[in-house]
mmCIF file of C-alpha atoms in Angstrom:
data_model
loop_
_atom_site.group_PDB
_atom_site.id
_atom_site.type_symbol
_atom_site.label_atom_id
_atom_site.label_comp_id
_atom_site.label_asym_id
_atom_site.label_seq_id
_atom_site.Cartn_x
_atom_site.Cartn_y
_atom_site.Cartn_z
ATOM 1 C CA MET A 1 -85.633 -188.542 77.127
ATOM 2 C CA MET A 2 -87.548 -185.283 77.554
ATOM 3 C CA LYS A 3 -89.789 -184.677 80.553
ATOM 4 C CA VAL A 4 -92.807 -182.462 81.055
ATOM 5 C CA ARG A 5 -92.377 -180.463 84.241
ATOM 6 C CA ALA A 6 -94.884 -178.604 86.333
ATOM 7 C CA THR A 7 -93.734 -175.149 87.390
ATOM 8 C CA GLU A 8 -95.232 -172.048 88.912
ATOM 9 C CA ASN A 9 -93.639 -170.123 86.037
ATOM 10 C CA ASP A 10 -95.405 -169.162 82.840
ATOM 11 C CA SER A 11 -92.228 -169.872 80.863
ATOM 12 C CA ASP A 12 -91.950 -173.651 81.063
ATOM 13 C CA MET A 13 -91.318 -176.234 78.354
ATOM 14 C CA ALA A 14 -94.874 -176.317 77.038
ATOM 15 C CA ASN A 15 -94.705 -172.608 76.264
ATOM 16 C CA SER A 16 -91.499 -172.586 74.262
ATOM 17 C CA GLY A 17 -91.112 -171.585 70.633
ATOM 18 C CA ASN A 18 -92.370 -173.755 67.820
ATOM 19 C CA VAL A 19 -93.739 -176.514 70.061
ATOM 20 C CA ASP A 20 -96.309 -174.063 71.409
ATOM 21 C CA HIS A 21 -97.203 -172.918 67.890
ATOM 22 C CA LYS A 22 -97.780 -176.460 66.607
ATOM 23 C CA VAL A 23 -99.958 -177.385 69.561
ATOM 24 C CA GLU A 24 -102.035 -174.189 69.437
ATOM 25 C CA ALA A 25 -102.408 -174.289 65.674
ATOM 26 C CA GLY A 26 -104.589 -177.389 66.003
ATOM 27 C CA GLY A 27 -102.135 -179.503 64.034
ATOM 28 C CA TRP A 28 -101.242 -183.132 64.565
ATOM 29 C CA ALA A 29 -99.539 -182.364 67.886
ATOM 30 C CA SER A 30 -102.660 -180.715 69.260
ATOM 31 C CA LYS A 31 -104.806 -183.711 68.366
ATOM 32 C CA LYS A 32 -102.324 -186.115 69.929
ATOM 33 C CA VAL A 33 -102.082 -184.044 73.092
ATOM 34 C CA GLN A 34 -105.884 -183.824 73.366
ATOM 35 C CA GLU A 35 -106.133 -187.621 72.986
ATOM 36 C CA LEU A 36 -103.403 -188.105 75.588
ATOM 37 C CA LEU A 37 -105.234 -185.896 78.092
ATOM 38 C CA ASP A 38 -108.528 -187.692 77.532
ATOM 39 C CA LYS A 39 -106.932 -191.114 77.818
ATOM 40 C CA HIS A 40 -104.762 -190.677 80.921
ATOM 41 C CA LEU A 41 -106.268 -187.914 83.065
ATOM 42 C CA THR A 42 -109.427 -187.417 85.032
ATOM 43 C CA GLU A 43 -111.898 -184.890 83.661
ATOM 44 C CA ARG A 44 -110.801 -182.327 86.285
ATOM 45 C CA GLU A 45 -107.081 -182.828 85.603
ATOM 46 C CA SER A 46 -107.661 -182.553 81.877
ATOM 47 C CA GLU A 47 -109.699 -179.372 82.283
ATOM 48 C CA LEU A 48 -107.038 -177.660 84.386
ATOM 49 C CA VAL A 49 -104.200 -178.677 82.036
ATOM 50 C CA ARG A 50 -106.161 -177.320 79.065
ATOM 51 C CA LEU A 51 -106.758 -174.009 80.855
ATOM 52 C CA ARG A 52 -103.170 -173.694 82.101
ATOM 53 C CA TYR A 53 -101.513 -174.358 78.757
ATOM 54 C CA GLY A 54 -104.086 -172.786 76.436
ATOM 55 C CA LEU A 55 -105.209 -176.018 74.789
ATOM 56 C CA GLY A 56 -108.820 -174.958 74.385
ATOM 57 C CA HIS A 57 -110.685 -172.807 71.921
ATOM 58 C CA PRO A 58 -109.713 -170.018 71.983
ATOM 59 C CA PRO A 59 -106.187 -171.015 73.021
ATOM 60 C CA ILE A 60 -105.756 -168.741 76.037
ATOM 61 C CA GLU A 61 -103.196 -169.673 78.684
ATOM 62 C CA MET A 62 -104.169 -168.940 82.266
ATOM 63 C CA SER A 63 -101.943 -168.721 85.326
ATOM 64 C CA ASN A 64 -102.616 -170.928 88.335
ATOM 65 C CA VAL A 65 -103.970 -167.860 90.147
ATOM 66 C CA GLU A 66 -106.354 -167.053 87.273
ATOM 67 C CA ILE A 67 -107.571 -170.657 87.102
ATOM 68 C CA ALA A 68 -108.108 -170.738 90.871
ATOM 69 C CA ALA A 69 -110.161 -167.543 90.785
ATOM 70 C CA ALA A 70 -112.259 -168.739 87.824
ATOM 71 C CA GLN A 71 -112.878 -172.169 89.374
ATOM 72 C CA GLY A 72 -113.444 -170.959 92.942
ATOM 73 C CA VAL A 73 -110.591 -173.026 94.397
ATOM 74 C CA SER A 74 -107.191 -172.223 95.890
ATOM 75 C CA ARG A 75 -104.025 -171.723 93.890
ATOM 76 C CA ALA A 76 -102.448 -174.532 95.914
ATOM 77 C CA TYR A 77 -105.242 -176.888 94.833
ATOM 78 C CA VAL A 78 -104.709 -175.978 91.177
ATOM 79 C CA SER A 79 -100.946 -176.481 91.535
ATOM 80 C CA GLY A 80 -101.469 -179.869 93.166
ATOM 81 C CA VAL A 81 -103.866 -181.092 90.485
ATOM 82 C CA LEU A 82 -101.557 -179.856 87.707
ATOM 83 C CA ASN A 83 -98.502 -181.498 89.292
ATOM 84 C CA LYS A 84 -100.333 -184.810 89.592
ATOM 85 C CA ALA A 85 -101.639 -184.554 86.019
ATOM 86 C CA LEU A 86 -98.208 -183.760 84.577
ATOM 87 C CA GLN A 87 -96.670 -186.656 86.525
ATOM 88 C CA LYS A 88 -99.258 -188.984 84.972
ATOM 89 C CA ILE A 89 -98.583 -187.606 81.493
ATOM 90 C CA ASN A 90 -94.821 -187.811 81.955
ATOM 91 C CA ALA A 91 -95.141 -191.468 82.963
ATOM 92 C CA THR A 92 -96.662 -192.335 79.581
ATOM 93 C CA GLN A 93 -94.598 -193.319 76.575
ATOM 94 C CA GLU A 94 -96.940 -191.375 74.304
ATOM 95 C CA ILE A 95 -95.816 -187.955 75.550
ATOM 96 C CA HIS A 96 -92.213 -188.834 74.816
ATOM 97 C CA GLU A 97 -93.145 -189.916 71.305
ATOM 98 C CA ILE A 98 -95.008 -186.633 70.712
ATOM 99 C CA LEU A 99 -92.095 -184.581 72.039
ATOM 100 C CA ASP A 100 -89.613 -186.564 69.934
ATOM 101 C CA GLU A 101 -91.728 -185.987 66.808
ATOM 102 C CA LEU A 102 -91.912 -182.266 67.552
ATOM 103 C CA ALA A 103 -88.159 -182.083 68.094
ATOM 104 C CA ASP A 104 -87.504 -183.967 64.847
ATOM 105 C CA ALA A 105 -89.753 -181.547 62.961
ATOM 106 C CA HIS A 106 -87.344 -178.655 63.671
#
């Protein structure tokens, strides 16, 4: 089973290869991820995840430091919210189904 991990790094699982392309391209994976965020996260958690992983329009990824500066909060706060959000997402079966479908598509 694959897990989504929160890291301080910009090169984590959500930013790798074809998975990133399918999500950013607005394909089926992007729609499923957007639905997953809306269903399982608070508005604030969802907003920060979208900013961090470039899930908005335009799809621009921001570092935790950039998000903190733009939102007027600390980097530690952003990291904490993102960690909590990714734990919630990882606890859902839906994320594993999405990741399995993406892996099967390659």
